[in-house]
Each structure stands twice: as structure tokens, then as C-alpha cells.
Tab-separated table of C-alpha atoms and ligand atoms in Angstrom:
chain	number	residue	atom	x	y	z
E	1	MET	CA	-0.275	-0.667	0.494
E	2	ASN	CA	1.309	3.388	-0.925
E	3	ILE	CA	-0.236	5.978	1.287
E	4	ILE	CA	-0.912	9.806	-0.106
E	5	ASN	CA	0.137	11.928	2.304
E	6	GLY	CA	-2.263	15.052	2.149
E	7	LYS	CA	-0.354	16.249	5.077
E	8	GLU	CA	2.650	16.991	2.744
E	9	ILE	CA	1.533	17.702	-0.128
E	10	SER	CA	-0.555	20.740	1.069
E	11	GLN	CA	2.251	21.882	2.697
E	12	LYS	CA	4.463	22.064	-0.628
E	13	ILE	CA	2.109	23.569	-2.059
E	14	ARG	CA	1.397	26.309	1.345
E	15	PHE	CA	5.114	26.947	0.552
E	16	GLU	CA	4.592	27.937	-3.129
E	17	LEU	CA	1.767	29.976	-2.586
E	18	LYS	CA	4.049	32.006	0.133
E	19	GLU	CA	6.310	32.963	-2.105
E	20	LYS	CA	2.978	33.466	-4.424
E	21	ILE	CA	2.418	35.792	-2.670
E	22	LYS	CA	4.802	38.360	-2.149
E	23	ASN	CA	5.475	38.402	-5.535
E	24	LEU	CA	2.711	39.752	-6.372
E	25	THR	CA	1.782	42.020	-2.542
E	26	LYS	CA	5.464	43.297	-4.368
E	27	GLN	CA	4.250	43.666	-8.468
E	28	THR	CA	0.924	45.417	-6.867
E	29	GLU	CA	2.039	46.564	-3.658
E	30	LYS	CA	-1.631	45.023	-2.513
E	31	GLN	CA	-2.831	41.961	-0.585
E	32	PRO	CA	-5.145	39.264	-1.098
E	33	GLY	CA	-7.262	39.409	1.512
E	34	LEU	CA	-10.182	36.980	2.737
E	35	ALA	CA	-13.348	38.243	4.664
E	36	THR	CA	-15.186	34.257	6.584
E	37	ILE	CA	-18.639	34.859	8.310
E	38	LEU	CA	-19.592	33.034	11.154
E	39	VAL	CA	-22.769	32.715	12.095
E	40	GLY	CA	-23.545	30.926	15.411
E	41	ASP	CA	-21.770	29.854	17.740
E	42	ASP	CA	-20.908	25.621	16.391
E	43	PRO	CA	-18.268	25.064	18.059
E	44	ALA	CA	-16.814	23.190	15.260
E	45	SER	CA	-18.025	26.104	12.938
E	46	LYS	CA	-15.324	28.319	14.523
E	47	ILE	CA	-12.924	25.092	14.353
E	48	TYR	CA	-12.547	25.706	11.159
E	49	VAL	CA	-12.705	29.455	10.734
E	50	ASN	CA	-9.870	29.565	13.347
E	51	SER	CA	-8.346	27.097	11.233
E	52	LYS	CA	-8.392	29.510	7.413
E	53	ILE	CA	-7.650	32.157	9.696
E	54	LYS	CA	-4.392	31.241	10.915
E	55	ALA	CA	-3.624	29.303	7.387
E	56	CYS	CA	-3.773	32.317	5.189
E	57	GLU	CA	-1.654	34.085	8.268
E	58	GLN	CA	1.115	32.058	7.658
E	59	VAL	CA	1.383	33.056	3.484
E	60	GLY	CA	1.010	36.008	3.821
E	61	ILE	CA	-3.315	37.044	3.019
E	62	LYS	CA	-5.256	39.473	4.947
E	63	SER	CA	-8.221	37.829	6.635
E	64	TYR	CA	-11.779	39.593	8.031
E	65	HIS	CA	-13.776	37.900	10.246
E	66	ASN	CA	-16.859	38.324	11.111
E	67	HIS	CA	-19.352	37.607	13.504
E	68	ILE	CA	-22.895	37.286	13.701
E	69	LEU	CA	-25.278	36.317	15.709
E	70	ALA	CA	-26.674	32.621	14.835
E	71	THR	CA	-29.752	34.570	15.485
E	72	SER	CA	-29.619	36.794	11.672
E	73	SER	CA	-32.138	36.525	9.671
E	74	VAL	CA	-31.479	35.939	5.779
E	75	GLU	CA	-31.335	38.918	4.857
E	76	SER	CA	-29.450	40.787	7.627
E	77	ILE	CA	-26.342	37.883	6.374
E	78	ILE	CA	-26.865	38.632	2.578
E	79	SER	CA	-26.680	42.551	4.115
E	80	LEU	CA	-22.940	41.886	5.157
E	81	ILE	CA	-22.279	40.076	2.187
E	82	LYS	CA	-23.129	42.460	0.134
E	83	LYS	CA	-20.678	44.894	2.031
E	84	LEU	CA	-17.673	42.633	1.720
E	85	ASN	CA	-18.769	42.560	-2.270
E	86	GLU	CA	-18.021	46.073	-2.591
E	87	ASP	CA	-14.239	45.713	-0.762
E	88	LYS	CA	-12.121	46.646	-2.288
E	89	ASN	CA	-9.442	44.680	0.209
E	90	VAL	CA	-12.162	41.995	-0.071
E	91	ASP	CA	-10.989	39.675	-2.433
E	92	GLY	CA	-12.397	36.225	-1.212
E	93	ILE	CA	-16.003	36.009	0.961
E	94	LEU	CA	-16.442	32.003	2.980
E	95	LEU	CA	-20.022	31.640	4.369
E	96	GLN	CA	-18.975	29.011	6.960
E	97	LEU	CA	-21.543	26.131	6.545
E	98	PRO	CA	-23.750	24.021	7.653
E	99	LEU	CA	-26.120	27.589	8.826
E	100	PRO	CA	-27.492	27.312	11.801
E	101	ASN	CA	-31.379	27.372	12.345
E	102	LYS	CA	-31.769	26.518	8.348
E	103	LEU	CA	-31.030	29.264	7.659
E	104	ASP	CA	-31.429	28.563	3.054
E	105	SER	CA	-27.439	29.428	2.580
E	106	ASP	CA	-28.121	28.287	-0.884
E	107	LYS	CA	-29.993	31.864	-1.047
E	108	CYS	CA	-26.824	33.991	1.020
E	109	ILE	CA	-24.530	32.085	-1.447
E	110	GLN	CA	-25.885	33.525	-4.691
E	111	ALA	CA	-25.675	37.082	-3.047
E	112	ILE	CA	-21.402	36.261	-2.851
E	113	ASP	CA	-20.060	38.334	-5.854
E	114	TYR	CA	-18.861	35.000	-7.705
E	115	SER	CA	-15.499	36.772	-8.697
E	116	LYS	CA	-15.514	36.157	-4.540
E	117	ASP	CA	-16.773	33.452	-4.978
E	118	VAL	CA	-13.760	30.692	-2.685
E	119	ASP	CA	-16.059	27.656	-1.995
E	120	GLY	CA	-16.518	28.237	-5.491
E	121	LEU	CA	-20.702	27.243	-4.269
E	122	HIS	CA	-22.128	30.299	-6.402
E	123	PRO	CA	-24.460	29.196	-9.539
E	124	TYR	CA	-21.799	30.986	-11.747
E	125	ASN	CA	-18.103	28.938	-11.074
E	126	SER	CA	-20.171	25.436	-10.755
E	127	GLY	CA	-22.553	25.959	-14.285
E	128	MET	CA	-18.863	27.471	-15.572
E	129	LEU	CA	-17.332	23.891	-14.389
E	130	THR	CA	-20.336	21.691	-16.594
E	131	LEU	CA	-19.233	24.343	-19.554
E	132	ILE	CA	-15.526	24.170	-19.473
E	133	LYS	CA	-14.415	21.062	-21.101
E	134	SER	CA	-10.300	21.040	-20.924
E	135	TRP	CA	-8.166	21.335	-17.437
E	136	ASP	CA	-5.857	24.127	-18.826
E	137	GLU	CA	-9.372	26.806	-19.726
E	138	ILE	CA	-9.985	25.919	-16.339
E	139	SER	CA	-6.251	27.479	-14.752
E	140	LYS	CA	-6.280	29.378	-18.077
E	141	GLN	CA	-10.290	31.646	-17.395
E	142	LYS	CA	-9.312	31.159	-12.843
E	143	LEU	CA	-12.297	29.319	-12.798
E	144	LEU	CA	-12.545	28.606	-8.965
E	145	VAL	CA	-13.996	25.004	-7.276
E	146	SER	CA	-15.220	23.997	-4.835
E	147	CYS	CA	-12.072	23.455	-3.016
E	148	THR	CA	-11.926	19.471	-1.279
E	149	PRO	CA	-12.594	18.497	-4.851
E	150	ILE	CA	-10.012	20.845	-7.046
E	151	GLY	CA	-8.131	19.323	-3.417
E	152	VAL	CA	-8.532	15.767	-4.126
E	153	MET	CA	-7.444	17.267	-7.751
E	154	TYR	CA	-4.213	18.776	-7.031
E	155	LEU	CA	-3.618	15.297	-4.409
E	156	LEU	CA	-2.964	13.247	-8.004
E	157	LYS	CA	-1.370	15.391	-9.903
E	158	TYR	CA	1.214	15.838	-7.355
E	159	SER	CA	1.239	11.927	-6.273
E	160	ASN	CA	2.389	11.980	-10.292
E	161	ILE	CA	-1.045	9.049	-11.240
E	162	ASP	CA	-2.606	9.427	-14.181
E	163	ILE	CA	-6.599	10.638	-15.128
E	164	ALA	CA	-6.497	11.202	-19.133
E	165	GLY	CA	-7.608	8.345	-20.243
E	166	LYS	CA	-8.631	5.727	-17.208
E	167	ASN	CA	-11.254	4.414	-15.188
E	168	ILE	CA	-13.634	5.947	-12.405
E	169	VAL	CA	-15.795	6.054	-9.824
E	170	VAL	CA	-16.840	8.639	-7.852
E	171	ILE	CA	-19.222	7.510	-5.538
E	172	GLY	CA	-21.719	9.999	-3.411
E	173	ARG	CA	-22.916	13.113	-6.294
E	174	SER	CA	-23.001	15.791	-3.111
E	175	ASN	CA	-22.715	19.458	-5.213
E	176	LEU	CA	-20.399	19.847	-2.543
E	177	VAL	CA	-18.263	17.169	-3.292
E	178	GLY	CA	-19.293	14.724	-6.047
E	179	LYS	CA	-20.412	16.691	-8.885
E	180	PRO	CA	-17.084	18.694	-8.800
E	181	VAL	CA	-15.085	15.958	-8.671
E	182	SER	CA	-17.190	14.071	-11.425
E	183	MET	CA	-16.352	17.216	-14.337
E	184	LEU	CA	-13.070	17.560	-12.479
E	185	MET	CA	-11.731	14.163	-13.531
E	186	LEU	CA	-13.936	14.859	-17.088
E	187	SER	CA	-12.428	18.473	-18.157
E	188	ASN	CA	-9.198	15.114	-16.877
E	189	ASN	CA	-10.958	13.564	-20.616
E	190	ALA	CA	-11.010	10.744	-17.368
E	191	THR	CA	-14.027	7.898	-18.196
E	192	VAL	CA	-16.817	9.172	-15.251
E	193	THR	CA	-18.986	6.825	-13.225
E	194	MET	CA	-20.867	8.589	-10.623
E	195	ALA	CA	-22.522	5.974	-8.281
E	196	HIS	CA	-24.560	7.283	-5.262
E	197	SER	CA	-27.092	5.813	-2.279
E	198	ARG	CA	-29.413	3.624	-5.422
E	199	THR	CA	-26.469	2.485	-7.335
E	200	GLN	CA	-26.876	-1.710	-7.374
E	201	ASN	CA	-23.538	-3.325	-8.542
E	202	LEU	CA	-21.789	-0.990	-5.943
E	203	LYS	CA	-18.998	-3.604	-5.749
E	204	GLU	CA	-19.613	-3.996	-9.655
E	205	ILE	CA	-18.943	-1.258	-10.787
E	206	THR	CA	-15.632	-0.083	-7.966
E	207	LYS	CA	-13.943	-2.941	-9.509
E	208	LYS	CA	-13.622	-1.830	-12.154
E	209	ALA	CA	-11.823	1.422	-11.531
E	210	ASP	CA	-8.449	2.801	-11.619
E	211	ILE	CA	-9.458	5.117	-9.566
E	212	VAL	CA	-12.164	5.483	-6.945
E	213	VAL	CA	-13.347	8.807	-5.283
E	214	VAL	CA	-15.230	8.211	-2.721
E	215	ALA	CA	-17.383	10.179	-0.700
E	216	ILE	CA	-20.325	9.207	0.826
E	217	GLY	CA	-20.363	9.496	4.845
E	218	LYS	CA	-20.757	6.954	6.046
E	219	ALA	CA	-17.585	5.232	8.755
E	220	LYS	CA	-15.499	1.701	6.837
E	221	PHE	CA	-18.673	1.221	4.228
E	222	ILE	CA	-16.100	0.146	1.388
E	223	ASN	CA	-13.818	-2.890	2.274
E	224	LYS	CA	-11.552	-4.295	-0.013
E	225	ASP	CA	-14.009	-6.909	-1.257
E	226	PHE	CA	-14.905	-3.134	-3.618
E	227	ILE	CA	-11.247	-2.592	-5.337
E	228	LYS	CA	-9.382	-3.576	-7.767
E	229	ASP	CA	-4.956	-4.666	-6.626
E	230	GLY	CA	-4.323	-1.577	-8.121
E	231	ALA	CA	-5.880	1.408	-8.061
E	232	THR	CA	-5.431	4.505	-6.269
E	233	VAL	CA	-8.611	5.526	-3.747
E	234	ILE	CA	-9.231	9.013	-2.033
E	235	ASP	CA	-11.222	8.953	0.744
E	236	VAL	CA	-13.068	12.207	1.734
E	237	GLY	CA	-15.591	11.088	4.507
E	238	ILE	CA	-15.344	11.818	7.613
E	239	ASN	CA	-17.221	10.575	9.711
E	240	ARG	CA	-16.785	10.807	13.898
E	241	VAL	CA	-17.557	7.622	15.793
E	242	ASP	CA	-16.651	7.151	19.751
E	243	GLY	CA	-14.016	10.829	19.188
E	244	LYS	CA	-12.038	8.892	16.417
E	245	LEU	CA	-12.210	9.967	12.919
E	246	TYR	CA	-12.981	7.147	9.863
E	247	GLY	CA	-13.064	7.416	6.707
E	248	ASP	CA	-15.078	5.913	3.881
E	249	VAL	CA	-13.009	3.345	3.422
E	250	ASP	CA	-12.371	0.623	5.771
E	251	PHE	CA	-8.774	0.818	6.230
E	252	ASP	CA	-7.497	-1.632	7.996
E	253	SER	CA	-9.166	-4.353	5.112
E	254	VAL	CA	-7.449	-2.849	2.265
E	255	LYS	CA	-4.418	-1.880	3.646
E	256	ASP	CA	-2.147	-5.222	2.863
E	257	MET	CA	-3.626	-4.583	-0.627
E	258	ASN	CA	-1.473	-3.438	-4.731
E	259	ILE	CA	-2.914	0.732	-3.942
E	260	ASN	CA	-2.222	3.510	-3.272
E	261	ILE	CA	-4.926	5.484	-0.920
E	262	THR	CA	-5.919	8.707	0.977
E	263	PRO	CA	-5.356	7.949	4.684
E	264	VAL	CA	-8.551	10.080	7.289
E	265	PRO	CA	-6.719	12.531	9.084
E	266	GLY	CA	-4.285	13.447	6.969
E	267	GLY	CA	-5.724	12.175	3.278
E	268	VAL	CA	-7.775	15.014	1.263
E	269	GLY	CA	-9.034	17.388	4.897
E	270	PRO	CA	-5.582	18.870	4.331
E	271	MET	CA	-6.279	19.978	1.814
E	272	THR	CA	-9.834	22.105	0.938
E	273	ILE	CA	-8.714	24.647	3.084
E	274	THR	CA	-5.273	25.026	1.070
E	275	MET	CA	-7.429	25.219	-1.341
E	276	LEU	CA	-9.386	28.222	-0.493
E	277	LEU	CA	-6.324	30.026	-0.156
E	278	HIS	CA	-5.539	29.094	-3.732
E	279	ASN	CA	-9.050	30.332	-4.813
E	280	THR	CA	-7.874	33.186	-3.180
E	281	ILE	CA	-5.163	34.255	-5.288
E	282	LEU	CA	-7.080	32.872	-8.273
E	283	ALA	CA	-9.284	35.983	-7.031
E	284	PHE	CA	-6.427	38.142	-6.256
E	285	GLU	CA	-5.555	37.938	-9.707
E	286	LYS	CA	-8.153	38.150	-11.446
E	287	HIS	CA	-9.442	41.397	-9.620
E	288	ASN	CA	-6.015	43.202	-10.856
E	289	ASN	CA	-5.935	41.692	-14.453
E	290	ILE	CA	-3.446	39.659	-14.128
E	291	ILE	CA	-3.091	36.858	-16.228
T	1	NAP	P1	-23.295	14.283	1.234
T	1	NAP	O1	-24.109	15.274	0.643
T	1	NAP	O2	-24.517	13.912	2.381
T	1	NAP	O3	-24.095	13.780	-0.578
T	1	NAP	C1	-22.906	12.250	0.249
T	1	NAP	C2	-23.707	11.119	-0.846
T	1	NAP	O4	-23.065	10.077	-0.592
T	1	NAP	C3	-24.864	11.934	-1.576
T	1	NAP	O5	-24.804	11.051	-2.660
T	1	NAP	C4	-25.573	9.305	-1.121
T	1	NAP	O6	-26.344	9.369	-2.734
T	1	NAP	C5	-24.275	9.082	-1.577
T	1	NAP	N1	-24.677	8.064	0.057
T	1	NAP	C6	-25.014	7.584	0.692
T	1	NAP	N2	-25.272	6.502	0.800
T	1	NAP	C7	-24.669	5.678	0.034
T	1	NAP	C8	-24.734	4.617	-0.024
T	1	NAP	N3	-24.646	3.324	0.518
T	1	NAP	N4	-23.715	3.838	-1.584
T	1	NAP	C9	-23.837	4.573	-2.468
T	1	NAP	N5	-23.893	6.008	-2.220
T	1	NAP	C10	-23.810	6.802	-1.083
T	1	NAP	O7	-22.185	14.719	1.715
T	1	NAP	P2	-20.809	15.085	1.545
T	1	NAP	O8	-20.968	16.449	1.768
T	1	NAP	O9	-20.449	14.750	-0.592
T	1	NAP	O10	-19.914	14.564	1.625
T	1	NAP	C11	-19.735	13.984	2.276
T	1	NAP	C12	-17.979	12.714	3.204
T	1	NAP	O11	-17.056	13.791	3.340
T	1	NAP	C13	-18.954	13.783	4.287
T	1	NAP	O12	-18.073	11.933	5.710
T	1	NAP	C14	-18.299	14.031	4.566
T	1	NAP	O13	-17.835	14.693	6.076
T	1	NAP	C15	-17.059	14.685	3.720
T	1	NAP	N6	-15.964	16.049	3.206
T	1	NAP	C16	-15.057	15.511	4.226
T	1	NAP	C17	-14.437	17.094	3.016
T	1	NAP	C18	-12.715	16.937	3.963
T	1	NAP	O14	-12.612	18.487	3.800
T	1	NAP	N7	-12.097	15.879	3.576
T	1	NAP	C19	-14.255	18.227	2.881
T	1	NAP	C20	-16.391	17.395	2.955
T	1	NAP	C21	-17.218	16.605	3.434
T	1	NAP	P3	-27.657	9.893	-3.226
T	1	NAP	O15	-27.763	11.089	-3.801
T	1	NAP	O16	-28.593	9.095	-2.883
T	1	NAP	O17	-28.549	10.226	-1.238
């Protein structure tokens, strides 16, 4: 088994981003800025936002934190977003999800200026992802793509795992992970199968895959019976069971196989925040007409 070390790859990319920001700041005499919005006091959301702010500081992105009450209305969140849309110091806006009290997050996301949508969830950015035909075009247009999916692509790239022409099965079809991962794989010339909870004979399908990306949120669901020898397994799942973190893959079951695999924790997870930094830089470059 070969471990794809997301922590190490993520550190490498963050170092490259830090150098890039140094040059961009010299060139423009401006610093990229990320505005974070935390609604309410959910402890997990607080931890996530704090790690994003810390990561920004480490690479030279200025962060502007906005903490508002859990009792806030959608209208008041949108009014804050509109203010940040107008703020020239802010290149990216991150609204920490999920929102409390069943507030309509779609409405809020749609209010974000799509050029500042560093989570890649605005309908413009997710729509463009389906229209764009190649990876080159995604890079050239500096398209803002959802952080975890783009992180999966960079994990494969930095591990020298080829995608073109490969048979890839993505399990899970969420707007956040499964769909954008599938679109990115397609734009990289893979043959993609999307599986979900209604898929029949899942094992037969995944057994033929060169790369399996699993994002279903079910601890240890995928075991050795789903995976062919020599495959690459990207485990996006994060499941907390009795205070411990598990992926969607039963790691013990596959550990003696000849496969590449991302561990949980330390695989896809660290890439997500790194890609938020990457997207903030893309947005900064676009705002400053840097090609
Ligand atoms: P989600 O919105 O709940 O979607 C889950 C998907 O899995 C759905 O499409 C569902 O199918 C499918 N599914 C559920 N049970 C299945 C089964 N038995 N067989 C096949 N497909 C099944 O979840 P998500 O937001 O995509 O997140 C998925 C996992 O990734 C979670 O554990 C989440 O915590 C994790 N995650 C990690 C990161 C990270 O940074 N590493 C980022 C985001 C998410 P249907 O559509 O048919 O219901």
C-alpha cells in the first residue's frame, strides 16, 4: 500500500502559495484578502474558521473576520455579504456552512459576487465547471472550483497519478463534492461513472475502477471487496465515531492491498483549506488583471 500523504502535499503547496503571494504583493503593492463569516457559535464551525484564518496568516493573506449572531436573518447575512462584495480589500468571501437554524444557505451563497466565491459554490462557478471542457481552460480562466474537489485533483497531480483515459468511479453525488469531482475528472479526460445510494451492484462497478473517489459519509463502508489491485482510492469521508475520525474506507481491510490510498485523517482534509488559499489567490489575480 502506498499512502498519499495529504499533509505533506498540502505543506508543499502552501509553501509555493506563500512565495507566489510575496511576488504578487511586490508587483501590485496590495495584499490578497479573505473575509470569513461565522454565523452563530457552533464549536466545530468556530474551529474550522479559526484554522482558515490561521492558514491565511501563514501564507500572507489578510483575513477580515465577521462573527454574527445565530439569531441573524438571511436578509442581514445578505446585507453583510453585499458590503463585502463592495470592499476592494476583500478578494474572497467565505461563508462558513452549515448555517444555524436552517437558514437558507443557497440564498446567501447566491448573494456573493461570483468573482469572490472562493468556495466555488455560486451557481455561476458551478455552472461554468460543467461548460468548460478542459483542465487548461479551468486554469486559464482561473475558475473558482469547490475546495475539496480541486484538492482531490491536486493530490493526484502531486502524486503523479494519471487521470486521462482512466476508468474513474465517484461514489456520492453531492453539489459540494461528488458532482464537481466528476466534472473535474471529465475535464481531465477520464471516463467517469457517478454512483450514489440508488446504484445497483456497486462492488461490480468499483472493482473495475482505476481510481475510486468515495464521498458518502459512511464510516468504513468501502472494503477490499470493492477495490481492484493496483487502484487508487481517494477517501473524502470524515466520520466521527466514539470521538475518533474514520473515512468512508475500511482502512484495515485494504491495508495489505497493492493500492494508493489517502488516509483519514491526513489525506483529503488538509487539502481543503489549502485550496481555499489557492482560490483566494486566483480571485486576487483576477481582480488585479494578472494573467
Ligand atoms: P452528502 O451531501 O451527504 O452526500 C452523500 C452522497 O453519498 C449522496 O450523493 C448519497 O447518495 C451518497 N451515498 C450515501 N450512502 C451511500 C451508499 N450506501 N452507497 C452509495 N452512495 C451513497 O455528503 P458530502 O457533503 O458530499 O460529504 C460526503 C463525506 O465527505 C462526508 O463524510 C463529509 O464529512 C466528507 N467531506 C469531507 C471534506 C474534507 O475536507 N475532507 C469536505 C467535504 C465533505 P444520494 O444522492 O442517492 O442520497
